[in-house]
mmCIF file of N, CA, C and O in Angstrom:
data_model
loop_
_atom_site.group_PDB
_atom_site.id
_atom_site.type_symbol
_atom_site.label_atom_id
_atom_site.label_comp_id
_atom_site.label_asym_id
_atom_site.label_seq_id
_atom_site.Cartn_x
_atom_site.Cartn_y
_atom_site.Cartn_z
ATOM 1 N N MET W 1 193.531 19.323 182.361
ATOM 2 C CA MET W 1 192.904 18.650 181.255
ATOM 3 C C MET W 1 192.871 17.158 181.554
ATOM 4 O O MET W 1 193.790 16.633 182.141
ATOM 5 N N ARG W 2 191.815 16.562 181.121
ATOM 6 C CA ARG W 2 191.624 15.131 181.367
ATOM 7 C C ARG W 2 191.602 14.389 180.039
ATOM 8 O O ARG W 2 190.734 14.622 179.207
ATOM 9 N N LEU W 3 192.567 13.497 179.872
ATOM 10 C CA LEU W 3 192.697 12.748 178.628
ATOM 11 C C LEU W 3 191.444 11.938 178.284
ATOM 12 O O LEU W 3 191.018 11.941 177.124
ATOM 13 N N PRO W 4 190.798 11.248 179.241
ATOM 14 C CA PRO W 4 189.581 10.500 178.873
ATOM 15 C C PRO W 4 188.467 11.398 178.325
ATOM 16 O O PRO W 4 187.744 11.005 177.404
ATOM 17 N N ILE W 5 188.351 12.593 178.864
ATOM 18 C CA ILE W 5 187.323 13.527 178.386
ATOM 19 C C ILE W 5 187.673 13.993 176.976
ATOM 20 O O ILE W 5 186.821 14.040 176.091
ATOM 21 N N ILE W 6 188.927 14.333 176.768
ATOM 22 C CA ILE W 6 189.362 14.784 175.446
ATOM 23 C C ILE W 6 189.176 13.666 174.420
ATOM 24 O O ILE W 6 188.722 13.907 173.308
ATOM 25 N N LYS W 7 189.490 12.437 174.819
ATOM 26 C CA LYS W 7 189.316 11.300 173.911
ATOM 27 C C LYS W 7 187.845 11.128 173.538
ATOM 28 O O LYS W 7 187.508 10.968 172.360
ATOM 29 N N LEU W 8 186.962 11.179 174.513
ATOM 30 C CA LEU W 8 185.524 11.031 174.249
ATOM 31 C C LEU W 8 185.010 12.157 173.355
ATOM 32 O O LEU W 8 184.278 11.917 172.397
ATOM 33 N N LEU W 9 185.418 13.385 173.656
ATOM 34 C CA LEU W 9 184.985 14.521 172.838
ATOM 35 C C LEU W 9 185.533 14.442 171.417
ATOM 36 O O LEU W 9 184.845 14.812 170.463
ATOM 37 N N THR W 10 186.750 13.943 171.278
ATOM 38 C CA THR W 10 187.335 13.775 169.945
ATOM 39 C C THR W 10 186.519 12.770 169.139
ATOM 40 O O THR W 10 186.241 12.993 167.954
ATOM 41 N N GLU W 11 186.106 11.682 169.784
ATOM 42 C CA GLU W 11 185.260 10.700 169.109
ATOM 43 C C GLU W 11 183.908 11.310 168.743
ATOM 44 O O GLU W 11 183.375 11.051 167.668
ATOM 45 N N PHE W 12 183.365 12.135 169.635
ATOM 46 C CA PHE W 12 182.106 12.820 169.348
ATOM 47 C C PHE W 12 182.249 13.707 168.120
ATOM 48 O O PHE W 12 181.395 13.716 167.240
ATOM 49 N N ILE W 13 183.358 14.450 168.057
ATOM 50 C CA ILE W 13 183.615 15.335 166.912
ATOM 51 C C ILE W 13 183.736 14.515 165.630
ATOM 52 O O ILE W 13 183.223 14.914 164.585
ATOM 53 N N GLU W 14 184.398 13.363 165.709
ATOM 54 C CA GLU W 14 184.536 12.510 164.522
ATOM 55 C C GLU W 14 183.179 12.012 164.044
ATOM 56 O O GLU W 14 182.927 11.942 162.845
ATOM 57 N N GLU W 15 182.303 11.656 164.979
ATOM 58 C CA GLU W 15 180.980 11.130 164.630
ATOM 59 C C GLU W 15 180.029 12.226 164.169
ATOM 60 O O GLU W 15 179.227 12.021 163.267
ATOM 61 N N LYS W 16 180.091 13.365 164.816
ATOM 62 C CA LYS W 16 179.142 14.452 164.537
ATOM 63 C C LYS W 16 179.856 15.535 163.735
ATOM 64 O O LYS W 16 180.021 15.416 162.552
ATOM 65 N N ASP W 17 180.303 16.557 164.478
ATOM 66 C CA ASP W 17 180.939 17.701 163.846
ATOM 67 C C ASP W 17 181.501 18.588 164.957
ATOM 68 O O ASP W 17 180.937 18.641 166.055
ATOM 69 N N SER W 18 182.560 19.299 164.679
ATOM 70 C CA SER W 18 183.144 20.172 165.699
ATOM 71 C C SER W 18 182.249 21.367 166.020
ATOM 72 O O SER W 18 182.396 21.987 167.076
ATOM 73 N N ASP W 19 181.313 21.685 165.131
ATOM 74 C CA ASP W 19 180.419 22.817 165.384
ATOM 75 C C ASP W 19 179.608 22.636 166.663
ATOM 76 O O ASP W 19 179.342 23.601 167.382
ATOM 77 N N PHE W 20 179.219 21.394 166.962
ATOM 78 C CA PHE W 20 178.481 21.136 168.198
ATOM 79 C C PHE W 20 179.306 21.543 169.416
ATOM 80 O O PHE W 20 178.810 22.170 170.353
ATOM 81 N N VAL W 21 180.572 21.176 169.390
ATOM 82 C CA VAL W 21 181.459 21.484 170.515
ATOM 83 C C VAL W 21 181.735 22.983 170.573
ATOM 84 O O VAL W 21 181.718 23.584 171.653
ATOM 85 N N LEU W 22 181.953 23.605 169.431
ATOM 86 C CA LEU W 22 182.195 25.049 169.408
ATOM 87 C C LEU W 22 180.998 25.833 169.949
ATOM 88 O O LEU W 22 181.169 26.803 170.693
ATOM 89 N N GLU W 23 179.791 25.400 169.595
ATOM 90 C CA GLU W 23 178.592 26.074 170.105
ATOM 91 C C GLU W 23 178.438 25.862 171.610
ATOM 92 O O GLU W 23 178.001 26.766 172.329
ATOM 93 N N THR W 24 178.819 24.690 172.080
ATOM 94 C CA THR W 24 178.779 24.429 173.523
ATOM 95 C C THR W 24 179.775 25.315 174.253
ATOM 96 O O THR W 24 179.468 25.856 175.323
ATOM 97 N N ILE W 25 180.950 25.493 173.659
ATOM 98 C CA ILE W 25 181.956 26.379 174.254
ATOM 99 C C ILE W 25 181.403 27.798 174.360
ATOM 100 O O ILE W 25 181.539 28.451 175.397
ATOM 101 N N GLU W 26 180.782 28.262 173.285
ATOM 102 C CA GLU W 26 180.201 29.608 173.306
ATOM 103 C C GLU W 26 179.155 29.741 174.411
ATOM 104 O O GLU W 26 179.099 30.763 175.106
ATOM 105 N N THR W 27 178.341 28.713 174.576
ATOM 106 C CA THR W 27 177.314 28.735 175.614
ATOM 107 C C THR W 27 177.953 28.777 177.001
ATOM 108 O O THR W 27 177.547 29.582 177.858
ATOM 109 N N LEU W 28 178.949 27.943 177.219
ATOM 110 C CA LEU W 28 179.622 27.924 178.517
ATOM 111 C C LEU W 28 180.332 29.249 178.796
ATOM 112 O O LEU W 28 180.309 29.744 179.925
ATOM 113 N N GLU W 29 180.945 29.816 177.760
ATOM 114 C CA GLU W 29 181.601 31.109 177.942
ATOM 115 C C GLU W 29 180.593 32.182 178.324
ATOM 116 O O GLU W 29 180.879 33.051 179.150
ATOM 117 N N ALA W 30 179.403 32.124 177.733
ATOM 118 C CA ALA W 30 178.353 33.086 178.085
ATOM 119 C C ALA W 30 177.925 32.903 179.538
ATOM 120 O O ALA W 30 177.669 33.890 180.248
ATOM 121 N N LEU W 31 177.887 31.667 179.998
ATOM 122 C CA LEU W 31 177.501 31.401 181.387
ATOM 123 C C LEU W 31 178.485 32.004 182.394
ATOM 124 O O LEU W 31 178.100 32.364 183.501
ATOM 125 N N THR W 32 179.740 32.113 181.987
ATOM 126 C CA THR W 32 180.742 32.643 182.917
ATOM 127 C C THR W 32 180.499 34.108 183.251
ATOM 128 O O THR W 32 181.096 34.634 184.195
ATOM 129 N N GLU W 33 179.640 34.756 182.496
ATOM 130 C CA GLU W 33 179.328 36.165 182.740
ATOM 131 C C GLU W 33 178.340 36.357 183.898
ATOM 132 O O GLU W 33 178.124 37.485 184.342
ATOM 133 N N LEU W 34 177.740 35.267 184.367
ATOM 134 C CA LEU W 34 176.790 35.375 185.475
ATOM 135 C C LEU W 34 177.528 35.806 186.743
ATOM 136 O O LEU W 34 178.427 35.118 187.208
ATOM 137 N N PRO W 35 177.138 36.928 187.325
ATOM 138 C CA PRO W 35 177.840 37.395 188.524
ATOM 139 C C PRO W 35 177.591 36.509 189.746
ATOM 140 O O PRO W 35 178.369 36.529 190.693
ATOM 141 N N SER W 36 176.537 35.718 189.721
ATOM 142 C CA SER W 36 176.198 34.899 190.891
ATOM 143 C C SER W 36 176.955 33.573 190.940
ATOM 144 O O SER W 36 176.810 32.825 191.904
ATOM 145 N N LEU W 37 177.769 33.268 189.923
ATOM 146 C CA LEU W 37 178.511 32.009 189.931
ATOM 147 C C LEU W 37 179.594 32.025 190.997
ATOM 148 O O LEU W 37 180.282 33.031 191.200
ATOM 149 N N LYS W 38 179.746 30.902 191.657
ATOM 150 C CA LYS W 38 180.796 30.743 192.663
ATOM 151 C C LYS W 38 182.103 30.374 191.958
ATOM 152 O O LYS W 38 182.106 29.903 190.819
ATOM 153 N N ASP W 39 183.204 30.579 192.655
ATOM 154 C CA ASP W 39 184.515 30.263 192.082
ATOM 155 C C ASP W 39 184.612 28.800 191.657
ATOM 156 O O ASP W 39 185.181 28.493 190.613
ATOM 157 N N GLU W 40 184.061 27.900 192.477
ATOM 158 C CA GLU W 40 184.111 26.473 192.152
ATOM 159 C C GLU W 40 183.360 26.188 190.856
ATOM 160 O O GLU W 40 183.793 25.369 190.041
ATOM 161 N N GLU W 41 182.241 26.854 190.654
ATOM 162 C CA GLU W 41 181.454 26.668 189.431
ATOM 163 C C GLU W 41 182.210 27.199 188.217
ATOM 164 O O GLU W 41 182.221 26.571 187.152
ATOM 165 N N LEU W 42 182.862 28.330 188.383
ATOM 166 C CA LEU W 42 183.681 28.882 187.299
ATOM 167 C C LEU W 42 184.836 27.948 186.954
ATOM 168 O O LEU W 42 185.183 27.787 185.783
ATOM 169 N N ASP W 43 185.421 27.338 187.990
ATOM 170 C CA ASP W 43 186.514 26.394 187.757
ATOM 171 C C ASP W 43 186.048 25.202 186.927
ATOM 172 O O ASP W 43 186.743 24.771 186.005
ATOM 173 N N VAL W 44 184.875 24.683 187.248
ATOM 174 C CA VAL W 44 184.334 23.539 186.504
ATOM 175 C C VAL W 44 184.058 23.930 185.055
ATOM 176 O O VAL W 44 184.425 23.208 184.119
ATOM 177 N N ILE W 45 183.436 25.072 184.858
ATOM 178 C CA ILE W 45 183.145 25.539 183.501
ATOM 179 C C ILE W 45 184.449 25.749 182.729
ATOM 180 O O ILE W 45 184.562 25.351 181.568
ATOM 181 N N GLY W 46 185.435 26.337 183.375
ATOM 182 C CA GLY W 46 186.730 26.557 182.731
ATOM 183 C C GLY W 46 187.400 25.251 182.343
ATOM 184 O O GLY W 46 187.993 25.138 181.253
ATOM 185 N N GLU W 47 187.309 24.248 183.207
ATOM 186 C CA GLU W 47 187.886 22.939 182.906
ATOM 187 C C GLU W 47 187.180 22.291 181.711
ATOM 188 O O GLU W 47 187.823 21.722 180.830
ATOM 189 N N LEU W 48 185.864 22.402 181.670
ATOM 190 C CA LEU W 48 185.109 21.869 180.533
ATOM 191 C C LEU W 48 185.515 22.564 179.234
ATOM 192 O O LEU W 48 185.741 21.909 178.208
ATOM 193 N N ILE W 49 185.610 23.874 179.284
ATOM 194 C CA ILE W 49 185.986 24.631 178.092
ATOM 195 C C ILE W 49 187.382 24.232 177.610
ATOM 196 O O ILE W 49 187.598 24.013 176.417
ATOM 197 N N SER W 50 188.328 24.113 178.527
ATOM 198 C CA SER W 50 189.692 23.762 178.109
ATOM 199 C C SER W 50 189.746 22.353 177.528
ATOM 200 O O SER W 50 190.462 22.107 176.551
ATOM 201 N N ASN W 51 188.975 21.423 178.087
ATOM 202 C CA ASN W 51 188.921 20.070 177.514
ATOM 203 C C ASN W 51 188.312 20.087 176.124
ATOM 204 O O ASN W 51 188.741 19.352 175.232
ATOM 205 N N MET W 52 187.301 20.915 175.917
ATOM 206 C CA MET W 52 186.660 20.997 174.606
ATOM 207 C C MET W 52 187.606 21.592 173.569
ATOM 208 O O MET W 52 187.704 21.094 172.438
ATOM 209 N N TYR W 53 188.320 22.639 173.940
ATOM 210 C CA TYR W 53 189.306 23.205 173.016
ATOM 211 C C TYR W 53 190.403 22.179 172.712
ATOM 212 O O TYR W 53 190.880 22.084 171.575
ATOM 213 N N GLY W 54 190.800 21.424 173.716
ATOM 214 C CA GLY W 54 191.800 20.376 173.499
ATOM 215 C C GLY W 54 191.319 19.328 172.519
ATOM 216 O O GLY W 54 192.057 18.897 171.635
ATOM 217 N N ALA W 55 190.058 18.914 172.670
ATOM 218 C CA ALA W 55 189.489 17.912 171.770
ATOM 219 C C ALA W 55 189.421 18.441 170.340
ATOM 220 O O ALA W 55 189.686 17.697 169.382
ATOM 221 N N ILE W 56 189.098 19.703 170.193
ATOM 222 C CA ILE W 56 189.053 20.297 168.850
ATOM 223 C C ILE W 56 190.447 20.298 168.232
ATOM 224 O O ILE W 56 190.619 19.983 167.051
ATOM 225 N N GLU W 57 191.442 20.609 169.042
ATOM 226 C CA GLU W 57 192.820 20.605 168.543
ATOM 227 C C GLU W 57 193.243 19.204 168.102
ATOM 228 O O GLU W 57 193.839 19.024 167.045
ATOM 229 N N VAL W 58 192.917 18.206 168.915
ATOM 230 C CA VAL W 58 193.256 16.825 168.578
ATOM 231 C C VAL W 58 192.508 16.393 167.310
ATOM 232 O O VAL W 58 193.092 15.781 166.413
ATOM 233 N N ALA W 59 191.232 16.722 167.235
ATOM 234 C CA ALA W 59 190.432 16.358 166.056
ATOM 235 C C ALA W 59 190.996 17.005 164.794
ATOM 236 O O ALA W 59 191.047 16.363 163.727
ATOM 237 N N ASN W 60 191.443 18.254 164.888
ATOM 238 C CA ASN W 60 192.051 18.929 163.735
ATOM 239 C C ASN W 60 193.334 18.228 163.303
ATOM 240 O O ASN W 60 193.600 18.082 162.115
ATOM 241 N N SER W 61 194.102 17.800 164.281
ATOM 242 C CA SER W 61 195.345 17.092 163.975
ATOM 243 C C SER W 61 195.054 15.762 163.278
ATOM 244 O O SER W 61 195.731 15.392 162.315
ATOM 245 N N ILE W 62 194.021 15.064 163.747
ATOM 246 C CA ILE W 62 193.624 13.800 163.121
ATOM 247 C C ILE W 62 193.144 14.052 161.697
ATOM 248 O O ILE W 62 193.480 13.306 160.778
ATOM 249 N N GLU W 63 192.385 15.117 161.509
ATOM 250 C CA GLU W 63 191.900 15.478 160.167
ATOM 251 C C GLU W 63 193.048 15.736 159.201
ATOM 252 O O GLU W 63 192.929 15.496 158.004
ATOM 253 N N GLN W 64 194.161 16.248 159.736
ATOM 254 C CA GLN W 64 195.319 16.550 158.894
ATOM 255 C C GLN W 64 196.184 15.318 158.640
ATOM 256 O O GLN W 64 197.225 15.416 158.017
ATOM 257 N N GLY W 65 195.726 14.160 159.154
ATOM 258 C CA GLY W 65 196.417 12.917 158.845
ATOM 259 C C GLY W 65 197.225 12.293 159.961
ATOM 260 O O GLY W 65 197.814 11.228 159.772
ATOM 261 N N THR W 66 197.273 12.914 161.110
ATOM 262 C CA THR W 66 198.001 12.331 162.222
ATOM 263 C C THR W 66 197.177 11.188 162.807
ATOM 264 O O THR W 66 195.978 11.358 163.042
ATOM 265 N N PRO W 67 197.781 10.031 163.039
ATOM 266 C CA PRO W 67 197.039 8.947 163.683
ATOM 267 C C PRO W 67 196.498 9.392 165.047
ATOM 268 O O PRO W 67 197.133 10.190 165.745
ATOM 269 N N LYS W 68 195.318 8.876 165.406
ATOM 270 C CA LYS W 68 194.634 9.321 166.618
ATOM 271 C C LYS W 68 195.521 9.229 167.865
ATOM 272 O O LYS W 68 195.631 10.187 168.632
ATOM 273 N N LYS W 69 196.174 8.093 168.046
ATOM 274 C CA LYS W 69 197.020 7.903 169.235
ATOM 275 C C LYS W 69 198.146 8.936 169.266
ATOM 276 O O LYS W 69 198.433 9.525 170.305
ATOM 277 N N ASP W 70 198.771 9.167 168.118
ATOM 278 C CA ASP W 70 199.856 10.147 168.043
ATOM 279 C C ASP W 70 199.339 11.562 168.305
ATOM 280 O O ASP W 70 199.998 12.348 168.994
ATOM 281 N N ALA W 71 198.165 11.876 167.759
ATOM 282 C CA ALA W 71 197.587 13.205 167.962
ATOM 283 C C ALA W 71 197.316 13.446 169.450
ATOM 284 O O ALA W 71 197.600 14.529 169.974
ATOM 285 N N MET W 72 196.782 12.434 170.115
ATOM 286 C CA MET W 72 196.507 12.562 171.558
ATOM 287 C C MET W 72 197.811 12.738 172.340
ATOM 288 O O MET W 72 197.905 13.603 173.208
ATOM 289 N N ASN W 73 198.792 11.901 172.028
ATOM 290 C CA ASN W 73 200.073 11.969 172.740
ATOM 291 C C ASN W 73 200.773 13.303 172.516
ATOM 292 O O ASN W 73 201.303 13.898 173.461
ATOM 293 N N GLN W 74 200.780 13.787 171.273
ATOM 294 C CA GLN W 74 201.426 15.063 170.979
ATOM 295 C C GLN W 74 200.745 16.206 171.726
ATOM 296 O O GLN W 74 201.411 17.090 172.268
ATOM 297 N N PHE W 75 199.418 16.169 171.758
ATOM 298 C CA PHE W 75 198.683 17.217 172.457
ATOM 299 C C PHE W 75 199.021 17.202 173.945
ATOM 300 O O PHE W 75 199.322 18.240 174.538
ATOM 301 N N MET W 76 198.975 16.035 174.560
ATOM 302 C CA MET W 76 199.240 15.947 175.997
ATOM 303 C C MET W 76 200.690 16.329 176.314
ATOM 304 O O MET W 76 200.945 16.941 177.350
ATOM 305 N N GLN W 77 201.619 16.009 175.427
ATOM 306 C CA GLN W 77 203.008 16.416 175.647
ATOM 307 C C GLN W 77 203.137 17.937 175.618
ATOM 308 O O GLN W 77 203.874 18.521 176.416
ATOM 309 N N ARG W 78 202.391 18.591 174.707
ATOM 310 C CA ARG W 78 202.419 20.063 174.659
ATOM 311 C C ARG W 78 201.829 20.640 175.945
ATOM 312 O O ARG W 78 202.345 21.607 176.501
ATOM 313 N N VAL W 79 200.737 20.041 176.416
ATOM 314 C CA VAL W 79 200.108 20.524 177.638
ATOM 315 C C VAL W 79 201.068 20.352 178.813
ATOM 316 O O VAL W 79 201.294 21.287 179.591
ATOM 317 N N LEU W 80 201.660 19.173 178.937
ATOM 318 C CA LEU W 80 202.585 18.934 180.043
ATOM 319 C C LEU W 80 203.819 19.816 179.930
ATOM 320 O O LEU W 80 204.338 20.296 180.933
ATOM 321 N N GLY W 81 204.274 20.058 178.706
ATOM 322 C CA GLY W 81 205.419 20.937 178.499
ATOM 323 C C GLY W 81 205.126 22.359 178.920
ATOM 324 O O GLY W 81 205.972 23.038 179.507
ATOM 325 N N SER W 82 203.917 22.826 178.667
ATOM 326 C CA SER W 82 203.564 24.185 179.066
ATOM 327 C C SER W 82 203.380 24.291 180.577
ATOM 328 O O SER W 82 203.663 25.328 181.160
ATOM 329 N N ILE W 83 202.974 23.204 181.210
ATOM 330 C CA ILE W 83 202.841 23.197 182.673
ATOM 331 C C ILE W 83 204.220 23.230 183.318
ATOM 332 O O ILE W 83 204.445 23.943 184.283
ATOM 333 N N ASP W 84 205.157 22.461 182.762
ATOM 334 C CA ASP W 84 206.515 22.411 183.307
ATOM 335 C C ASP W 84 207.209 23.766 183.223
ATOM 336 O O ASP W 84 208.038 24.097 184.066
ATOM 337 N N LYS W 85 206.877 24.563 182.218
ATOM 338 C CA LYS W 85 207.519 25.869 182.033
ATOM 339 C C LYS W 85 206.934 26.930 182.959
ATOM 340 O O LYS W 85 207.499 27.988 183.124
ATOM 341 N N SER W 86 205.789 26.638 183.559
ATOM 342 C CA SER W 86 205.141 27.631 184.432
ATOM 343 C C SER W 86 205.853 27.772 185.739
ATOM 344 O O SER W 86 206.476 26.975 186.280
#
């Protein structure tokens, strides 16, 4: 996950709506069904999807009253914590 991407997407969600991002996720998930996709292409699509889900999570946290900086930090700490446990 890339924090700058999540930050930009979170700002997009604040300006627009999370539905745009959710519909994009659905579209990308549908693309993964193409049998002709190479592993590298699937990796890129997967990375985009995970960043989008991360941004939605951060945006939800901000909506619930968490300051933006804290929401980002808490999310990244959870991500890093789950990586450390692997």
